[in-house]
mmCIF file of C-alpha atoms and ligand atoms in Angstrom:
data_model
loop_
_atom_site.group_PDB
_atom_site.id
_atom_site.type_symbol
_atom_site.label_atom_id
_atom_site.label_comp_id
_atom_site.label_asym_id
_atom_site.label_seq_id
_atom_site.Cartn_x
_atom_site.Cartn_y
_atom_site.Cartn_z
ATOM 1 C CA MET A 1 0.000 0.000 0.000
ATOM 2 C CA VAL A 2 0.957 3.673 -0.137
ATOM 3 C CA SER A 3 4.060 4.382 1.897
ATOM 4 C CA GLU A 4 3.305 5.484 5.431
ATOM 5 C CA LYS A 5 6.632 7.238 5.513
ATOM 6 C CA PRO A 6 6.305 11.022 5.512
ATOM 7 C CA LEU A 7 8.460 12.752 2.952
ATOM 8 C CA SER A 8 10.792 15.628 3.667
ATOM 9 C CA ILE A 9 11.207 18.734 1.564
ATOM 10 C CA GLY A 10 14.343 20.142 3.134
ATOM 11 C CA SER A 11 13.419 20.338 6.816
ATOM 12 C CA LEU A 12 9.678 20.376 6.093
ATOM 13 C CA ARG A 13 7.762 17.181 6.874
ATOM 14 C CA ILE A 14 4.980 16.174 4.513
ATOM 15 C CA ASP A 15 2.850 13.673 6.360
ATOM 16 C CA PRO A 16 1.171 11.760 4.829
ATOM 17 C CA PRO A 17 3.047 12.024 1.512
ATOM 18 C CA LEU A 18 -0.108 12.978 -0.385
ATOM 19 C CA VAL A 19 -0.129 16.270 -2.273
ATOM 20 C CA LEU A 20 -3.027 18.230 -3.727
ATOM 21 C CA ALA A 21 -1.656 18.861 -7.239
ATOM 22 C CA PRO A 22 -1.647 22.408 -8.616
ATOM 23 C CA MET A 23 -4.568 23.048 -10.958
ATOM 24 C CA SER A 24 -5.129 26.352 -12.685
ATOM 25 C CA GLY A 25 -8.649 27.671 -12.121
ATOM 26 C CA VAL A 26 -9.238 25.014 -9.445
ATOM 27 C CA THR A 27 -6.768 24.948 -6.527
ATOM 28 C CA ASP A 28 -7.564 28.388 -5.185
ATOM 29 C CA MET A 29 -7.813 28.995 -1.436
ATOM 30 C CA ALA A 30 -11.470 27.879 -1.270
ATOM 31 C CA PHE A 31 -10.868 24.562 -3.006
ATOM 32 C CA ARG A 32 -7.678 23.806 -1.072
ATOM 33 C CA ARG A 33 -9.454 24.453 2.232
ATOM 34 C CA LEU A 34 -12.414 22.324 1.183
ATOM 35 C CA VAL A 35 -10.171 19.368 0.325
ATOM 36 C CA ARG A 36 -8.340 19.622 3.642
ATOM 37 C CA GLU A 37 -11.679 19.736 5.475
ATOM 38 C CA CYS A 38 -13.118 16.757 3.538
ATOM 39 C CA SER A 39 -9.947 14.707 4.109
ATOM 40 C CA PRO A 40 -8.851 15.847 7.587
ATOM 41 C CA GLY A 41 -5.246 14.991 8.408
ATOM 42 C CA ALA A 42 -4.816 13.189 5.079
ATOM 43 C CA VAL A 43 -3.488 15.998 2.860
ATOM 44 C CA GLY A 44 0.253 16.388 3.401
ATOM 45 C CA LEU A 45 0.763 19.426 1.163
ATOM 46 C CA VAL A 46 -1.399 21.684 -0.970
ATOM 47 C CA VAL A 47 -0.140 23.535 -4.041
ATOM 48 C CA SER A 48 -1.678 26.732 -5.403
ATOM 49 C CA GLU A 49 -2.779 27.125 -8.995
ATOM 50 C CA PHE A 50 0.114 28.469 -11.050
ATOM 51 C CA ILE A 51 0.733 32.209 -10.909
ATOM 52 C CA SER A 52 2.383 34.245 -13.654
ATOM 53 C CA ILE A 53 5.775 35.758 -12.815
ATOM 54 C CA GLU A 54 4.901 38.582 -15.220
ATOM 55 C CA GLY A 55 1.749 39.290 -13.255
ATOM 56 C CA LEU A 56 3.561 39.190 -9.925
ATOM 57 C CA THR A 57 6.461 41.386 -10.966
ATOM 58 C CA ARG A 58 4.238 43.884 -12.799
ATOM 59 C CA ASN A 59 2.041 44.209 -9.710
ATOM 60 C CA ASP A 60 -1.037 42.792 -11.381
ATOM 61 C CA LEU A 61 -3.765 42.729 -8.742
ATOM 62 C CA ARG A 62 -5.289 39.432 -9.850
ATOM 63 C CA SER A 63 -1.930 37.630 -9.644
ATOM 64 C CA HIS A 64 -1.274 39.087 -6.207
ATOM 65 C CA ARG A 65 -4.734 37.993 -5.033
ATOM 66 C CA MET A 66 -3.856 34.451 -6.062
ATOM 67 C CA LEU A 67 -1.040 34.479 -3.492
ATOM 68 C CA ARG A 68 -3.473 34.553 -0.593
ATOM 69 C CA PHE A 69 -3.747 31.575 1.695
ATOM 70 C CA HIS A 70 -5.377 30.843 5.047
ATOM 71 C CA PRO A 71 -3.295 30.284 8.197
ATOM 72 C CA ASP A 72 -4.766 26.749 8.438
ATOM 73 C CA GLU A 73 -3.323 25.805 5.056
ATOM 74 C CA HIS A 74 0.238 25.028 6.128
ATOM 75 C CA PRO A 75 2.180 23.331 4.744
ATOM 76 C CA ILE A 76 1.487 25.067 1.468
ATOM 77 C CA SER A 77 3.422 25.505 -1.745
ATOM 78 C CA ILE A 78 2.889 28.305 -4.258
ATOM 79 C CA GLN A 79 3.635 27.540 -7.896
ATOM 80 C CA ILE A 80 4.888 30.161 -10.350
ATOM 81 C CA PHE A 81 5.447 30.024 -14.091
ATOM 82 C CA GLY A 82 7.339 31.938 -16.736
ATOM 83 C CA GLY A 83 10.501 31.857 -18.804
ATOM 84 C CA GLU A 84 12.719 34.781 -17.804
ATOM 85 C CA ILE A 85 15.377 34.175 -15.179
ATOM 86 C CA ASP A 86 15.509 37.639 -13.573
ATOM 87 C CA ARG A 87 11.760 37.869 -13.397
ATOM 88 C CA MET A 88 11.540 34.354 -11.937
ATOM 89 C CA VAL A 89 13.982 35.334 -9.172
ATOM 90 C CA GLU A 90 12.024 38.509 -8.422
ATOM 91 C CA ALA A 91 8.718 36.628 -8.387
ATOM 92 C CA ALA A 92 10.113 33.883 -6.132
ATOM 93 C CA ALA A 93 11.150 36.558 -3.630
ATOM 94 C CA ILE A 94 7.630 38.034 -3.704
ATOM 95 C CA VAL A 95 6.161 34.585 -3.103
ATOM 96 C CA GLN A 96 8.525 33.866 -0.231
ATOM 97 C CA GLN A 97 7.463 37.065 1.520
ATOM 98 C CA THR A 98 3.950 35.647 1.951
ATOM 99 C CA GLY A 99 5.245 33.146 4.507
ATOM 100 C CA VAL A 100 4.652 30.177 2.224
ATOM 101 C CA ASP A 101 6.472 26.911 3.035
ATOM 102 C CA VAL A 102 7.640 25.966 -0.466
ATOM 103 C CA VAL A 103 8.086 27.688 -3.830
ATOM 104 C CA ASP A 104 7.444 25.497 -6.888
ATOM 105 C CA ILE A 105 8.359 26.254 -10.495
ATOM 106 C CA ASN A 106 6.071 24.992 -13.249
ATOM 107 C CA CYS A 107 7.825 23.158 -16.000
ATOM 108 C CA GLY A 108 4.903 21.200 -17.365
ATOM 109 C CA CYS A 109 2.170 23.532 -18.552
ATOM 110 C CA PRO A 110 1.391 22.606 -22.168
ATOM 111 C CA VAL A 111 -0.769 25.644 -23.025
ATOM 112 C CA PRO A 112 0.516 27.530 -26.128
ATOM 113 C CA LYS A 113 0.133 30.951 -24.482
ATOM 114 C CA VAL A 114 2.559 29.866 -21.723
ATOM 115 C CA VAL A 115 4.918 27.799 -23.857
ATOM 116 C CA LYS A 116 5.334 30.511 -26.521
ATOM 117 C CA ARG A 117 6.656 32.871 -23.853
ATOM 118 C CA GLY A 118 9.300 30.336 -22.805
ATOM 119 C CA GLY A 119 7.541 29.033 -19.698
ATOM 120 C CA GLY A 120 5.886 25.774 -18.626
ATOM 121 C CA ALA A 121 6.892 22.710 -20.625
ATOM 122 C CA GLU A 122 9.022 24.827 -22.976
ATOM 123 C CA LEU A 123 11.649 24.843 -20.214
ATOM 124 C CA LEU A 124 12.083 21.091 -20.815
ATOM 125 C CA ARG A 125 13.534 22.023 -24.212
ATOM 126 C CA ARG A 126 15.947 24.563 -22.677
ATOM 127 C CA VAL A 127 17.577 22.555 -19.933
ATOM 128 C CA GLN A 128 20.664 24.783 -19.595
ATOM 129 C CA HIS A 129 18.480 27.851 -19.307
ATOM 130 C CA LEU A 130 16.358 26.013 -16.733
ATOM 131 C CA GLU A 131 19.460 25.099 -14.771
ATOM 132 C CA ARG A 132 20.601 28.737 -14.661
ATOM 133 C CA MET A 133 17.106 29.704 -13.562
ATOM 134 C CA LEU A 134 16.984 27.130 -10.759
ATOM 135 C CA ARG A 135 20.409 28.099 -9.443
ATOM 136 C CA ALA A 136 19.509 31.799 -9.475
ATOM 137 C CA VAL A 137 16.189 31.226 -7.694
ATOM 138 C CA ARG A 138 17.829 28.868 -5.212
ATOM 139 C CA ARG A 139 20.303 31.595 -4.252
ATOM 140 C CA GLU A 140 17.410 33.981 -3.574
ATOM 141 C CA LEU A 141 15.263 31.688 -1.431
ATOM 142 C CA SER A 142 15.526 30.472 2.124
ATOM 143 C CA VAL A 143 12.447 28.208 1.819
ATOM 144 C CA PRO A 144 12.725 24.991 -0.223
ATOM 145 C CA LEU A 145 12.418 25.159 -4.013
ATOM 146 C CA THR A 146 10.652 22.337 -5.879
ATOM 147 C CA LEU A 147 10.078 21.643 -9.563
ATOM 148 C CA LYS A 148 7.072 20.115 -11.323
ATOM 149 C CA PHE A 149 7.541 18.812 -14.837
ATOM 150 C CA ARG A 150 6.332 16.378 -17.455
ATOM 151 C CA THR A 151 8.313 13.397 -18.738
ATOM 152 C CA GLY A 152 9.534 15.369 -21.743
ATOM 153 C CA TRP A 153 8.336 17.449 -24.660
ATOM 154 C CA ASP A 154 7.341 14.452 -26.802
ATOM 155 C CA GLU A 155 7.976 10.707 -27.134
ATOM 156 C CA GLU A 156 11.253 11.381 -28.977
ATOM 157 C CA SER A 157 12.636 13.746 -26.355
ATOM 158 C CA ILE A 158 11.851 12.145 -23.000
ATOM 159 C CA ASN A 159 14.278 13.809 -20.565
ATOM 160 C CA CYS A 160 12.676 13.610 -17.122
ATOM 161 C CA VAL A 161 15.611 11.688 -15.639
ATOM 162 C CA GLU A 162 18.138 14.241 -16.924
ATOM 163 C CA VAL A 163 15.990 17.154 -15.726
ATOM 164 C CA ALA A 164 15.553 15.610 -12.269
ATOM 165 C CA GLN A 165 19.301 15.010 -11.895
ATOM 166 C CA MET A 166 20.074 18.540 -13.020
ATOM 167 C CA ALA A 167 17.454 19.920 -10.609
ATOM 168 C CA GLU A 168 18.888 17.965 -7.694
ATOM 169 C CA ALA A 169 22.389 19.257 -8.457
ATOM 170 C CA ALA A 170 20.983 22.806 -8.645
ATOM 171 C CA GLY A 171 19.556 22.553 -5.122
ATOM 172 C CA VAL A 172 15.930 21.634 -5.798
ATOM 173 C CA ALA A 173 14.504 19.848 -2.728
ATOM 174 C CA MET A 174 11.792 17.719 -4.369
ATOM 175 C CA VAL A 175 10.482 16.996 -7.855
ATOM 176 C CA MET A 176 6.918 16.286 -8.923
ATOM 177 C CA VAL A 177 6.645 14.394 -12.191
ATOM 178 C CA HIS A 178 3.469 14.198 -14.259
ATOM 179 C CA GLY A 179 3.922 11.008 -16.269
ATOM 180 C CA ARG A 180 2.921 12.446 -19.640
ATOM 181 C CA THR A 181 4.757 14.415 -22.313
ATOM 182 C CA ARG A 182 3.776 17.935 -23.333
ATOM 183 C CA VAL A 183 2.490 16.657 -26.655
ATOM 184 C CA GLN A 184 0.245 14.118 -24.907
ATOM 185 C CA LEU A 185 -1.545 16.880 -22.999
ATOM 186 C CA TYR A 186 -3.976 14.777 -20.914
ATOM 187 C CA THR A 187 -4.487 11.883 -23.353
ATOM 188 C CA GLY A 188 -3.456 8.277 -22.794
ATOM 189 C CA SER A 189 -2.337 7.259 -19.365
ATOM 190 C CA ALA A 190 0.519 8.551 -17.241
ATOM 191 C CA ASP A 191 3.717 6.508 -17.489
ATOM 192 C CA TRP A 192 4.559 5.515 -13.925
ATOM 193 C CA GLU A 193 7.549 3.448 -15.047
ATOM 194 C CA LEU A 194 9.215 6.661 -16.172
ATOM 195 C CA ILE A 195 8.381 8.186 -12.794
ATOM 196 C CA GLY A 196 10.101 5.096 -11.318
ATOM 197 C CA ALA A 197 13.174 5.771 -13.479
ATOM 198 C CA VAL A 198 13.342 9.286 -12.011
ATOM 199 C CA LYS A 199 13.058 7.853 -8.505
ATOM 200 C CA GLN A 200 15.988 5.516 -9.202
ATOM 201 C CA ALA A 201 18.121 8.359 -10.506
ATOM 202 C CA VAL A 202 17.938 10.949 -7.709
ATOM 203 C CA GLY A 203 18.274 11.168 -3.941
ATOM 204 C CA ILE A 204 15.658 13.922 -3.400
ATOM 205 C CA PRO A 205 12.005 12.919 -2.923
ATOM 206 C CA VAL A 206 10.018 12.175 -6.054
ATOM 207 C CA VAL A 207 6.263 12.722 -6.108
ATOM 208 C CA GLY A 208 4.388 11.067 -8.960
ATOM 209 C CA SER A 209 1.367 12.588 -10.690
ATOM 210 C CA GLY A 210 -1.210 11.217 -13.084
ATOM 211 C CA ASP A 211 -4.443 9.262 -12.886
ATOM 212 C CA VAL A 212 -4.624 8.606 -9.141
ATOM 213 C CA THR A 213 -8.394 8.448 -8.742
ATOM 214 C CA SER A 214 -8.857 5.782 -6.051
ATOM 215 C CA ALA A 215 -7.036 4.079 -3.181
ATOM 216 C CA ALA A 216 -6.473 1.072 -5.460
ATOM 217 C CA ALA A 217 -4.948 3.282 -8.171
ATOM 218 C CA ALA A 218 -2.715 4.907 -5.533
ATOM 219 C CA HIS A 219 -1.485 1.497 -4.429
ATOM 220 C CA GLU A 220 -0.828 0.359 -7.986
ATOM 221 C CA ARG A 221 1.026 3.547 -9.071
ATOM 222 C CA LEU A 222 3.194 3.457 -5.957
ATOM 223 C CA ALA A 223 4.046 -0.192 -6.545
ATOM 224 C CA ILE A 224 5.075 0.492 -10.161
ATOM 225 C CA SER A 225 7.169 3.579 -9.452
ATOM 226 C CA GLY A 226 8.449 3.355 -5.874
ATOM 227 C CA ALA A 227 7.740 7.118 -5.691
ATOM 228 C CA ASP A 228 7.987 8.844 -2.310
ATOM 229 C CA GLY A 229 4.578 10.431 -2.617
ATOM 230 C CA LEU A 230 1.564 11.009 -4.820
ATOM 231 C CA ALA A 231 0.057 14.185 -6.220
ATOM 232 C CA ILE A 232 -3.668 14.085 -6.863
ATOM 233 C CA GLY A 233 -5.392 16.478 -9.222
ATOM 234 C CA ARG A 234 -8.540 15.558 -11.122
ATOM 235 C CA GLY A 235 -9.365 12.812 -8.611
ATOM 236 C CA ALA A 236 -9.750 15.505 -5.935
ATOM 237 C CA MET A 237 -12.005 17.586 -8.187
ATOM 238 C CA GLU A 238 -14.479 14.700 -8.319
ATOM 239 C CA ASN A 239 -13.873 13.376 -4.855
ATOM 240 C CA PRO A 240 -12.389 15.708 -2.245
ATOM 241 C CA TRP A 241 -12.608 12.793 0.224
ATOM 242 C CA LEU A 242 -10.078 10.797 -1.815
ATOM 243 C CA PHE A 243 -7.080 11.682 0.374
ATOM 244 C CA GLY A 244 -8.954 10.346 3.402
ATOM 245 C CA GLU A 245 -9.843 7.184 1.501
ATOM 246 C CA ILE A 246 -6.201 6.598 0.561
ATOM 247 C CA ALA A 247 -4.912 7.337 4.066
ATOM 248 C CA ALA A 248 -7.508 4.960 5.545
ATOM 249 C CA ALA A 249 -6.457 2.213 3.142
ATOM 250 C CA VAL A 250 -2.825 2.688 4.235
ATOM 251 C CA ALA A 251 -3.875 2.288 7.850
ATOM 252 C CA GLY A 252 -5.847 -0.849 6.919
ATOM 253 C CA ASP A 253 -9.153 0.844 7.782
ATOM 254 C CA THR A 254 -12.219 0.997 5.638
ATOM 255 C CA HIS A 255 -13.311 4.517 4.837
ATOM 256 C CA PRO A 256 -17.041 5.212 4.893
ATOM 257 C CA ALA A 257 -18.248 6.149 1.419
ATOM 258 C CA SER A 258 -19.378 9.765 1.142
ATOM 259 C CA THR A 259 -23.151 10.050 1.467
ATOM 260 C CA VAL A 260 -25.440 12.312 -0.523
ATOM 261 C CA ASP A 261 -25.975 14.421 2.614
ATOM 262 C CA GLY A 262 -22.218 14.675 3.091
ATOM 263 C CA ARG A 263 -21.740 15.834 -0.463
ATOM 264 C CA ILE A 264 -24.483 18.446 -0.135
ATOM 265 C CA ALA A 265 -22.946 19.673 3.131
ATOM 266 C CA ALA A 266 -19.606 19.972 1.323
ATOM 267 C CA LEU A 267 -21.255 22.088 -1.393
ATOM 268 C CA ARG A 268 -22.664 24.443 1.264
ATOM 269 C CA ARG A 269 -19.253 24.746 2.847
ATOM 270 C CA TYR A 270 -17.608 25.318 -0.538
ATOM 271 C CA ARG A 271 -20.070 28.121 -1.233
ATOM 272 C CA ALA A 272 -19.156 29.789 2.062
ATOM 273 C CA LEU A 273 -15.442 29.451 1.289
ATOM 274 C CA LEU A 274 -15.907 30.816 -2.234
ATOM 275 C CA ASP A 275 -17.968 33.723 -0.896
ATOM 276 C CA GLU A 276 -14.983 34.818 1.199
ATOM 277 C CA GLN A 277 -12.958 35.224 -1.979
ATOM 278 C CA TYR A 278 -15.140 36.039 -4.955
ATOM 279 C CA PRO A 279 -18.204 37.919 -6.181
ATOM 280 C CA GLU A 280 -21.352 35.797 -6.594
ATOM 281 C CA LYS A 281 -20.816 35.379 -10.345
ATOM 282 C CA VAL A 282 -17.557 33.509 -9.804
ATOM 283 C CA THR A 283 -18.872 31.639 -6.767
ATOM 284 C CA SER A 284 -21.915 30.302 -8.591
ATOM 285 C CA ALA A 285 -19.877 29.171 -11.614
ATOM 286 C CA ARG A 286 -17.344 27.303 -9.469
ATOM 287 C CA LEU A 287 -20.071 25.830 -7.271
ATOM 288 C CA ARG A 288 -21.942 24.587 -10.332
ATOM 289 C CA GLY A 289 -18.830 22.847 -11.633
ATOM 290 C CA MET A 290 -18.226 21.210 -8.283
ATOM 291 C CA ALA A 291 -21.847 20.090 -7.894
ATOM 292 C CA CYS A 292 -21.829 18.496 -11.352
ATOM 293 C CA ARG A 293 -18.628 16.612 -10.548
ATOM 294 C CA THR A 294 -19.524 15.399 -7.063
ATOM 295 C CA LEU A 295 -23.254 14.636 -7.248
ATOM 296 C CA LYS A 296 -23.010 11.268 -8.927
ATOM 297 C CA GLY A 297 -23.948 7.684 -8.303
ATOM 298 C CA PHE A 298 -27.372 7.798 -6.672
ATOM 299 C CA PRO A 299 -30.903 7.502 -8.033
ATOM 300 C CA GLY A 300 -31.899 10.727 -9.756
ATOM 301 C CA SER A 301 -28.380 12.156 -9.749
ATOM 302 C CA ALA A 302 -28.245 12.567 -13.529
ATOM 303 C CA ALA A 303 -31.446 14.665 -13.506
ATOM 304 C CA LEU A 304 -30.150 16.608 -10.523
ATOM 305 C CA ARG A 305 -26.914 17.461 -12.317
ATOM 306 C CA GLU A 306 -28.886 18.547 -15.345
ATOM 307 C CA ALA A 307 -30.986 20.878 -13.175
ATOM 308 C CA VAL A 308 -27.907 22.161 -11.376
ATOM 309 C CA SER A 309 -26.182 22.976 -14.655
ATOM 310 C CA ARG A 310 -29.064 25.321 -15.521
ATOM 311 C CA THR A 311 -28.933 27.329 -12.281
ATOM 312 C CA ARG A 312 -27.613 30.863 -12.379
ATOM 313 C CA SER A 313 -27.142 31.598 -8.680
ATOM 314 C CA SER A 314 -25.649 29.833 -5.672
ATOM 315 C CA ASP A 315 -28.930 30.159 -3.742
ATOM 316 C CA ASP A 316 -30.869 28.438 -6.538
ATOM 317 C CA LEU A 317 -28.314 25.680 -6.763
ATOM 318 C CA LEU A 318 -28.316 24.953 -3.042
ATOM 319 C CA ALA A 319 -32.138 25.035 -2.960
ATOM 320 C CA ILE A 320 -32.295 22.431 -5.714
ATOM 321 C CA VAL A 321 -29.783 20.067 -4.133
ATOM 322 C CA ALA A 322 -31.496 20.419 -0.727
ATOM 323 C CA GLY A 323 -34.407 18.493 -2.222
ATOM 324 C CA PHE A 324 -32.145 15.462 -2.324
ATOM 325 C CA GLU A 325 -31.174 15.603 1.321
ATOM 326 C CA ALA A 326 -32.166 12.865 3.700
ATOM 327 C CA LEU A 327 -32.715 10.287 0.996
ATOM 328 C CA PRO A 328 -33.412 6.861 2.527
ATOM 329 C CA PRO A 329 -30.154 5.129 3.532
ATOM 330 C CA ALA A 330 -30.406 2.641 0.646
ATOM 331 C CA GLN A 331 -30.313 5.530 -1.803
ATOM 332 C CA GLN A 332 -27.504 7.346 0.017
ATOM 333 C CA SER A 333 -25.402 5.050 -2.039
ATOM 334 C CA ALA A 334 -21.680 4.774 -1.965
ATOM 335 C CA ARG A 335 -19.647 6.616 -4.525
ATOM 336 C CA THR A 336 -20.308 4.521 -7.571
ATOM 337 C CA ALA A 337 -20.075 5.454 -11.215
ATOM 338 C CA ALA A 338 -22.985 7.615 -12.276
HETATM 339 C C1 FMN B 401 -7.720 21.797 -14.812
HETATM 340 C C2 FMN B 401 -6.273 21.481 -14.619
HETATM 341 C C3 FMN B 401 -5.378 22.505 -14.356
HETATM 342 C C4 FMN B 401 -4.022 22.228 -14.147
HETATM 343 N N1 FMN B 401 -3.188 23.254 -13.815
HETATM 344 C C5 FMN B 401 -1.897 22.985 -13.477
HETATM 345 C C6 FMN B 401 -1.049 24.012 -12.977
HETATM 346 O O1 FMN B 401 -1.444 25.178 -12.805
HETATM 347 N N2 FMN B 401 0.243 23.674 -12.675
HETATM 348 C C7 FMN B 401 0.727 22.387 -12.836
HETATM 349 O O2 FMN B 401 1.898 22.122 -12.550
HETATM 350 N N3 FMN B 401 -0.075 21.400 -13.278
HETATM 351 C C8 FMN B 401 -1.367 21.657 -13.587
HETATM 352 N N4 FMN B 401 -2.186 20.647 -13.965
HETATM 353 C C9 FMN B 401 -1.658 19.258 -14.000
HETATM 354 C C10 FMN B 401 -1.948 18.546 -12.663
HETATM 355 O O3 FMN B 401 -1.232 19.127 -11.599
HETATM 356 C C11 FMN B 401 -1.587 17.048 -12.741
HETATM 357 O O4 FMN B 401 -0.192 16.898 -12.895
HETATM 358 C C12 FMN B 401 -2.296 16.332 -13.885
HETATM 359 O O5 FMN B 401 -3.656 16.709 -13.963
HETATM 360 C C13 FMN B 401 -2.220 14.805 -13.739
HETATM 361 O O6 FMN B 401 -2.722 14.401 -12.495
HETATM 362 P P1 FMN B 401 -4.256 13.892 -12.257
HETATM 363 O O7 FMN B 401 -4.489 12.738 -13.183
HETATM 364 O O8 FMN B 401 -4.261 13.508 -10.797
HETATM 365 O O9 FMN B 401 -5.146 15.043 -12.574
HETATM 366 C C14 FMN B 401 -3.540 20.896 -14.216
HETATM 367 C C15 FMN B 401 -4.434 19.881 -14.507
HETATM 368 C C16 FMN B 401 -5.791 20.148 -14.691
HETATM 369 C C17 FMN B 401 -6.725 19.010 -14.976
#
C-alpha cells in the first residue's frame, strides 16, 4: 500500500506524503481548504494554482490575489510560471514574503500561451536555461524550491531523468513528475515506469502525478514507481474525500463512502469558502462545476446534475440540491459510477 513514511522537503515534513496537485482555475484557497476539510489529516501538502511571474512582478492585482492563503493551510506551496530568469527570481522573492512553506516552479504547462513565452513545458527544451534559472532562484530563497515537470516534450525527447538530476544538483529539494509528455496533454495514461526511473536516478524525494483516482490506483502507481509520494489532481475535483480514503487504506481501515448528505454539506461549505474570496458570479460558476462533478452515483443524480447545470445563482443551486437531502439510507449510495 501507499508508503506510510512522511516525505521531507528540506526540513519540512509532509505527512502523509499525499499532495493536492496544482490546478489552474481550481486549486484556489477555497478549493484547497475544502479538500483539507473533507480529508482531515490526510493531505500532506497543498499547491496553489500556477501564478504568472509577469503578473507578480508587474504588480497585477489578480496575480497578487492568487497568493493569498489561510493560516490553516500550512504546509502550502505556491507555484509560479514563466521563462525569464531575472523575473523568476524577483517573483520567487515576492512569493517567499507571503510566509509560504515551499516555492514550486512549473515546467509542465502545455498551453501555447505559456509555452510561446518560454515558460511551462518549454523549459524542458531549454535545460541549460532552466538550470541557470533554478540556481539563481535557489540563491534567492531560504524556503525549499521544488520543480514540477512532465516526462519530456514528446515521445522522442523524453528527458525527465536528466531534468531531475540537473534539478537535484541545482539545489531543488523535491520533484513532482506528471507522467505524460507535453504533446500528450492529458491523453493516454501517465507513465509511472518513467516516474520510477526518475526515482531511481535521484536522492531527493520524487512525487508522482497522473491518474490517481482511487485508493487502489494509488497502491498500484506506488508499486510500479516506488515514488515517495503522490500528487492528486482531477481525482480531488471529483472526490475531495479521496485523500482520506487513501490514508484509511494505508492504515488498513475501511473509509465510509461519502453520502449524498455529506456531499451536499460539502457544497454548502464550498459556497461559504468561495464567498470569502469572490463575487457571486464567480462563486456560482465554481459551485456549479463542483456540484456536477460530485453529485453522482445515486438515483436521480443525472437529472439533478442537469438541473444544477441550468442554475444561475448559488442560492438556486443549493435550494435544488437540498431536495435530495435525507434520501433513505439505501439511496444514500456509496460513490459509484454515475
Ligand atoms: C484543470 C487542470 C489545471 C491544471 N493546472 C496545473 C497548474 O497550474 N500547474 C501544474 O503544474 N499542473 C497543472 N495541472 C496538472 C496537474 O497538476 C496534474 O499533474 C495532472 O492533472 C495529472 O494528475 P491527475 O491525473 O491527478 O489530474 C492541471 C491539470 C488540470 C486538470
